[in-house]
Amino acid sequence: MGVLDLEAKIDLLEQQARQCNVEISNIPERRNENLIDLLECLGKQIGYSIRKEDVVSIHRVPHAAQNNKPKNIVAKFTTRIQRDNTGCKEHQQLGISGTSHKVFVNEHLTLRNKQLFRKAREAASSEGYKFVWTKHSTILVRETENSAVLAIRTIEDIGKIKANTKSAKTNSSM
């Protein structure tokens, strides 16, 4: 087994350890904030009751790169079903005083998967794709509502986006 194989295996194990986690970004930090209360507020916003008993842990995490954005919040639920029901998507402000801003709730991806997700979004955007999302830690892309879903698991898979766009253009010009 080579170094790349070991790195991939470690990343897979790290991702499995995060399977019950969500990562919430763009919530301003407050002194003496109660993250459980924020999570309950999120649940009300999305129409899903989040109880304190459903949460194993919740904390802020530093960003990988230095920036001025608030630290993200990672919440670990007791089951993946509870995690999935929090609706990994974009939400409006969660009853926090101050200016309105978007709050994002996503699966808690490993650094490798976050980087791959970012590259997939960039490639999809440049090729005119409408949808890029994750499900069970797999990055998925779809050009339109009716097109096939492509799974992006490695950096090489990003080539599928461009290849798929080229083949669609070739087929439509016939």
PDB file of C-alpha atoms in Angstrom:
ATOM      1  CA  MET A   1       0.000   0.000   0.000  1.00  0.00           C
ATOM      2  CA  GLY A   2       1.479   3.343  -1.087  1.00  0.00           C
ATOM      3  CA  VAL A   3       1.439   6.714   0.641  1.00  0.00           C
ATOM      4  CA  LEU A   4      -1.446   7.983  -1.525  1.00  0.00           C
ATOM      5  CA  ASP A   5      -3.503   4.913  -0.646  1.00  0.00           C
ATOM      6  CA  LEU A   6      -2.844   5.477   3.060  1.00  0.00           C
ATOM      7  CA  GLU A   7      -3.762   9.161   2.791  1.00  0.00           C
ATOM      8  CA  ALA A   8      -7.018   8.235   1.043  1.00  0.00           C
ATOM      9  CA  LYS A   9      -7.800   5.639   3.717  1.00  0.00           C
ATOM     10  CA  ILE A  10      -7.143   8.130   6.532  1.00  0.00           C
ATOM     11  CA  ASP A  11      -9.365  10.702   4.826  1.00  0.00           C
ATOM     12  CA  LEU A  12     -12.134   8.109   4.467  1.00  0.00           C
ATOM     13  CA  LEU A  13     -11.878   7.238   8.169  1.00  0.00           C
ATOM     14  CA  GLU A  14     -11.900  10.939   9.123  1.00  0.00           C
ATOM     15  CA  GLN A  15     -14.988  11.488   6.972  1.00  0.00           C
ATOM     16  CA  GLN A  16     -16.750   8.501   8.552  1.00  0.00           C
ATOM     17  CA  ALA A  17     -16.024   9.963  12.007  1.00  0.00           C
ATOM     18  CA  ARG A  18     -17.884  13.107  10.863  1.00  0.00           C
ATOM     19  CA  GLN A  19     -20.939  11.329   9.463  1.00  0.00           C
ATOM     20  CA  CYS A  20     -23.261  12.703  12.166  1.00  0.00           C
ATOM     21  CA  ASN A  21     -21.882  16.256  12.009  1.00  0.00           C
ATOM     22  CA  VAL A  22     -23.066  19.468  10.393  1.00  0.00           C
ATOM     23  CA  GLU A  23     -20.944  22.543   9.880  1.00  0.00           C
ATOM     24  CA  ILE A  24     -22.728  25.872  10.182  1.00  0.00           C
ATOM     25  CA  SER A  25     -21.048  28.931   8.749  1.00  0.00           C
ATOM     26  CA  ASN A  26     -21.581  32.674   8.747  1.00  0.00           C
ATOM     27  CA  ILE A  27     -23.121  33.037  12.223  1.00  0.00           C
ATOM     28  CA  PRO A  28     -21.551  36.016  14.006  1.00  0.00           C
ATOM     29  CA  GLU A  29     -19.636  35.187  17.165  1.00  0.00           C
ATOM     30  CA  ARG A  30     -20.957  36.613  20.423  1.00  0.00           C
ATOM     31  CA  ARG A  31     -19.359  36.725  23.851  1.00  0.00           C
ATOM     32  CA  ASN A  32     -20.952  34.075  26.119  1.00  0.00           C
ATOM     33  CA  GLU A  33     -23.008  32.699  23.225  1.00  0.00           C
ATOM     34  CA  ASN A  34     -25.120  29.597  23.768  1.00  0.00           C
ATOM     35  CA  LEU A  35     -24.556  27.377  20.733  1.00  0.00           C
ATOM     36  CA  ILE A  36     -27.317  24.943  21.740  1.00  0.00           C
ATOM     37  CA  ASP A  37     -29.801  27.847  21.683  1.00  0.00           C
ATOM     38  CA  LEU A  38     -28.515  28.843  18.234  1.00  0.00           C
ATOM     39  CA  LEU A  39     -28.989  25.271  17.019  1.00  0.00           C
ATOM     40  CA  GLU A  40     -32.534  25.157  18.434  1.00  0.00           C
ATOM     41  CA  CYS A  41     -33.232  28.450  16.637  1.00  0.00           C
ATOM     42  CA  LEU A  42     -31.949  26.901  13.392  1.00  0.00           C
ATOM     43  CA  GLY A  43     -34.320  23.977  13.930  1.00  0.00           C
ATOM     44  CA  LYS A  44     -37.277  26.340  14.293  1.00  0.00           C
ATOM     45  CA  GLN A  45     -36.222  28.183  11.132  1.00  0.00           C
ATOM     46  CA  ILE A  46     -36.216  24.982   9.065  1.00  0.00           C
ATOM     47  CA  GLY A  47     -39.257  23.426  10.740  1.00  0.00           C
ATOM     48  CA  TYR A  48     -37.391  20.587  12.458  1.00  0.00           C
ATOM     49  CA  SER A  49     -37.266  20.265  16.223  1.00  0.00           C
ATOM     50  CA  ILE A  50     -33.699  19.978  17.494  1.00  0.00           C
ATOM     51  CA  ARG A  51     -33.540  18.951  21.148  1.00  0.00           C
ATOM     52  CA  LYS A  52     -30.542  19.219  23.437  1.00  0.00           C
ATOM     53  CA  GLU A  53     -30.652  15.423  23.797  1.00  0.00           C
ATOM     54  CA  ASP A  54     -30.080  15.066  20.023  1.00  0.00           C
ATOM     55  CA  VAL A  55     -26.729  16.869  20.201  1.00  0.00           C
ATOM     56  CA  VAL A  56     -23.594  15.018  21.313  1.00  0.00           C
ATOM     57  CA  SER A  57     -21.365  18.081  21.088  1.00  0.00           C
ATOM     58  CA  ILE A  58     -21.266  21.566  19.588  1.00  0.00           C
ATOM     59  CA  HIS A  59     -18.362  23.979  19.305  1.00  0.00           C
ATOM     60  CA  ARG A  60     -16.702  26.616  17.143  1.00  0.00           C
ATOM     61  CA  VAL A  61     -13.752  25.588  14.964  1.00  0.00           C
ATOM     62  CA  PRO A  62     -11.001  27.792  13.518  1.00  0.00           C
ATOM     63  CA  HIS A  63     -10.705  28.239   9.758  1.00  0.00           C
ATOM     64  CA  ALA A  64      -7.940  26.444   7.887  1.00  0.00           C
ATOM     65  CA  ALA A  65      -6.776  29.774   6.432  1.00  0.00           C
ATOM     66  CA  GLN A  66      -6.629  33.128   8.213  1.00  0.00           C
ATOM     67  CA  ASN A  67      -9.710  35.265   7.486  1.00  0.00           C
ATOM     68  CA  ASN A  68     -12.077  37.667   9.209  1.00  0.00           C
ATOM     69  CA  LYS A  69     -15.182  35.485   8.978  1.00  0.00           C
ATOM     70  CA  PRO A  70     -16.725  34.104  12.162  1.00  0.00           C
ATOM     71  CA  LYS A  71     -15.522  30.647  13.169  1.00  0.00           C
ATOM     72  CA  ASN A  72     -17.760  27.873  11.911  1.00  0.00           C
ATOM     73  CA  ILE A  73     -19.872  25.835  14.305  1.00  0.00           C
ATOM     74  CA  VAL A  74     -19.654  22.037  14.242  1.00  0.00           C
ATOM     75  CA  ALA A  75     -22.546  20.135  15.786  1.00  0.00           C
ATOM     76  CA  LYS A  76     -22.461  16.359  16.246  1.00  0.00           C
ATOM     77  CA  PHE A  77     -25.875  14.676  16.363  1.00  0.00           C
ATOM     78  CA  THR A  78     -26.667  11.304  17.868  1.00  0.00           C
ATOM     79  CA  THR A  79     -27.646   9.873  14.446  1.00  0.00           C
ATOM     80  CA  ARG A  80     -27.017  10.635  10.786  1.00  0.00           C
ATOM     81  CA  ILE A  81     -30.785  10.831  10.237  1.00  0.00           C
ATOM     82  CA  GLN A  82     -30.961  13.768  12.646  1.00  0.00           C
ATOM     83  CA  ARG A  83     -28.017  15.354  10.839  1.00  0.00           C
ATOM     84  CA  ASP A  84     -29.734  14.929   7.471  1.00  0.00           C
ATOM     85  CA  ASN A  85     -32.975  16.454   8.772  1.00  0.00           C
ATOM     86  CA  THR A  86     -31.226  19.727   9.614  1.00  0.00           C
ATOM     87  CA  GLY A  87     -31.378  20.453   5.892  1.00  0.00           C
ATOM     88  CA  CYS A  88     -27.879  20.991   4.575  1.00  0.00           C
ATOM     89  CA  LYS A  89     -28.479  24.204   2.654  1.00  0.00           C
ATOM     90  CA  GLU A  90     -28.657  27.961   2.861  1.00  0.00           C
ATOM     91  CA  HIS A  91     -30.848  29.707   5.412  1.00  0.00           C
ATOM     92  CA  GLN A  92     -31.594  33.309   6.207  1.00  0.00           C
ATOM     93  CA  GLN A  93     -30.765  34.964   9.492  1.00  0.00           C
ATOM     94  CA  LEU A  94     -31.659  32.921  12.569  1.00  0.00           C
ATOM     95  CA  GLY A  95     -33.170  35.523  14.858  1.00  0.00           C
ATOM     96  CA  ILE A  96     -29.775  37.031  15.630  1.00  0.00           C
ATOM     97  CA  SER A  97     -29.749  40.774  16.134  1.00  0.00           C
ATOM     98  CA  GLY A  98     -27.802  42.812  13.621  1.00  0.00           C
ATOM     99  CA  THR A  99     -27.647  42.883   9.864  1.00  0.00           C
ATOM    100  CA  SER A 100     -29.281  40.075   7.897  1.00  0.00           C
ATOM    101  CA  HIS A 101     -26.944  37.576   6.272  1.00  0.00           C
ATOM    102  CA  LYS A 102     -27.012  34.073   4.855  1.00  0.00           C
ATOM    103  CA  VAL A 103     -26.261  31.106   7.089  1.00  0.00           C
ATOM    104  CA  PHE A 104     -25.026  27.878   5.523  1.00  0.00           C
ATOM    105  CA  VAL A 105     -25.546  24.394   6.973  1.00  0.00           C
ATOM    106  CA  ASN A 106     -23.505  21.647   5.339  1.00  0.00           C
ATOM    107  CA  GLU A 107     -22.145  18.211   5.986  1.00  0.00           C
ATOM    108  CA  HIS A 108     -18.912  18.449   7.981  1.00  0.00           C
ATOM    109  CA  LEU A 109     -16.396  17.530   5.300  1.00  0.00           C
ATOM    110  CA  THR A 110     -12.703  16.782   5.757  1.00  0.00           C
ATOM    111  CA  LEU A 111     -10.269  19.397   4.486  1.00  0.00           C
ATOM    112  CA  ARG A 112      -9.560  17.237   1.418  1.00  0.00           C
ATOM    113  CA  ASN A 113     -13.272  16.946   0.609  1.00  0.00           C
ATOM    114  CA  LYS A 114     -13.847  20.681   1.219  1.00  0.00           C
ATOM    115  CA  GLN A 115     -11.089  21.478  -1.271  1.00  0.00           C
ATOM    116  CA  LEU A 116     -12.517  18.993  -3.766  1.00  0.00           C
ATOM    117  CA  PHE A 117     -16.014  20.459  -3.258  1.00  0.00           C
ATOM    118  CA  ARG A 118     -14.670  23.980  -3.911  1.00  0.00           C
ATOM    119  CA  LYS A 119     -12.914  22.860  -7.101  1.00  0.00           C
ATOM    120  CA  ALA A 120     -16.032  21.030  -8.268  1.00  0.00           C
ATOM    121  CA  ARG A 121     -18.145  24.173  -7.673  1.00  0.00           C
ATOM    122  CA  GLU A 122     -15.647  26.284  -9.615  1.00  0.00           C
ATOM    123  CA  ALA A 123     -15.540  23.837 -12.547  1.00  0.00           C
ATOM    124  CA  ALA A 124     -19.313  23.429 -12.564  1.00  0.00           C
ATOM    125  CA  SER A 125     -19.824  27.182 -12.495  1.00  0.00           C
ATOM    126  CA  SER A 126     -17.441  27.746 -15.397  1.00  0.00           C
ATOM    127  CA  GLU A 127     -19.244  25.050 -17.407  1.00  0.00           C
ATOM    128  CA  GLY A 128     -22.724  26.425 -16.679  1.00  0.00           C
ATOM    129  CA  TYR A 129     -23.891  23.715 -14.280  1.00  0.00           C
ATOM    130  CA  LYS A 130     -26.811  24.698 -12.037  1.00  0.00           C
ATOM    131  CA  PHE A 131     -26.391  22.260  -9.141  1.00  0.00           C
ATOM    132  CA  VAL A 132     -23.473  21.179  -6.933  1.00  0.00           C
ATOM    133  CA  TRP A 133     -24.153  19.555  -3.548  1.00  0.00           C
ATOM    134  CA  THR A 134     -23.016  16.833  -1.188  1.00  0.00           C
ATOM    135  CA  LYS A 135     -24.873  13.789   0.021  1.00  0.00           C
ATOM    136  CA  HIS A 136     -23.308  11.323   2.442  1.00  0.00           C
ATOM    137  CA  SER A 137     -19.941  13.022   1.841  1.00  0.00           C
ATOM    138  CA  THR A 138     -20.078  12.476  -1.909  1.00  0.00           C
ATOM    139  CA  ILE A 139     -19.938  15.546  -4.120  1.00  0.00           C
ATOM    140  CA  LEU A 140     -22.658  15.534  -6.757  1.00  0.00           C
ATOM    141  CA  VAL A 141     -23.156  17.800  -9.778  1.00  0.00           C
ATOM    142  CA  ARG A 142     -25.985  18.186 -12.240  1.00  0.00           C
ATOM    143  CA  GLU A 143     -26.076  20.496 -15.242  1.00  0.00           C
ATOM    144  CA  THR A 144     -29.865  20.969 -15.338  1.00  0.00           C
ATOM    145  CA  GLU A 145     -32.947  19.671 -13.535  1.00  0.00           C
ATOM    146  CA  ASN A 146     -33.234  16.849 -16.093  1.00  0.00           C
ATOM    147  CA  SER A 147     -29.600  15.891 -16.683  1.00  0.00           C
ATOM    148  CA  ALA A 148     -27.731  12.983 -15.146  1.00  0.00           C
ATOM    149  CA  VAL A 149     -26.056  13.363 -11.751  1.00  0.00           C
ATOM    150  CA  LEU A 150     -22.268  13.035 -11.745  1.00  0.00           C
ATOM    151  CA  ALA A 151     -20.388  11.891  -8.624  1.00  0.00           C
ATOM    152  CA  ILE A 152     -17.084  13.644  -7.898  1.00  0.00           C
ATOM    153  CA  ARG A 153     -14.892  11.559  -5.586  1.00  0.00           C
ATOM    154  CA  THR A 154     -11.397  12.501  -6.764  1.00  0.00           C
ATOM    155  CA  ILE A 155      -9.693  15.469  -8.404  1.00  0.00           C
ATOM    156  CA  GLU A 156      -9.614  13.438 -11.633  1.00  0.00           C
ATOM    157  CA  ASP A 157     -13.427  13.188 -11.529  1.00  0.00           C
ATOM    158  CA  ILE A 158     -13.687  16.948 -12.069  1.00  0.00           C
ATOM    159  CA  GLY A 159     -12.776  16.150 -15.672  1.00  0.00           C
ATOM    160  CA  LYS A 160     -16.222  14.487 -15.912  1.00  0.00           C
ATOM    161  CA  ILE A 161     -17.811  17.936 -15.694  1.00  0.00           C
ATOM    162  CA  LYS A 162     -15.954  19.266 -18.715  1.00  0.00           C
ATOM    163  CA  ALA A 163     -16.241  15.989 -20.626  1.00  0.00           C
ATOM    164  CA  ASN A 164     -19.986  15.856 -19.954  1.00  0.00           C
ATOM    165  CA  THR A 165     -20.451  19.453 -21.153  1.00  0.00           C
ATOM    166  CA  LYS A 166     -18.429  18.782 -24.324  1.00  0.00           C
ATOM    167  CA  SER A 167     -20.397  15.617 -25.139  1.00  0.00           C
ATOM    168  CA  ALA A 168     -23.701  17.430 -24.540  1.00  0.00           C
ATOM    169  CA  LYS A 169     -22.621  20.228 -26.929  1.00  0.00           C
ATOM    170  CA  THR A 170     -21.501  17.657 -29.509  1.00  0.00           C
ATOM    171  CA  ASN A 171     -24.801  15.761 -29.263  1.00  0.00           C
ATOM    172  CA  SER A 172     -26.908  18.928 -29.558  1.00  0.00           C
ATOM    173  CA  SER A 173     -25.045  20.065 -32.693  1.00  0.00           C
ATOM    174  CA  MET A 174     -25.827  16.805 -34.523  1.00  0.00           C
TER     175      MET A 174
END
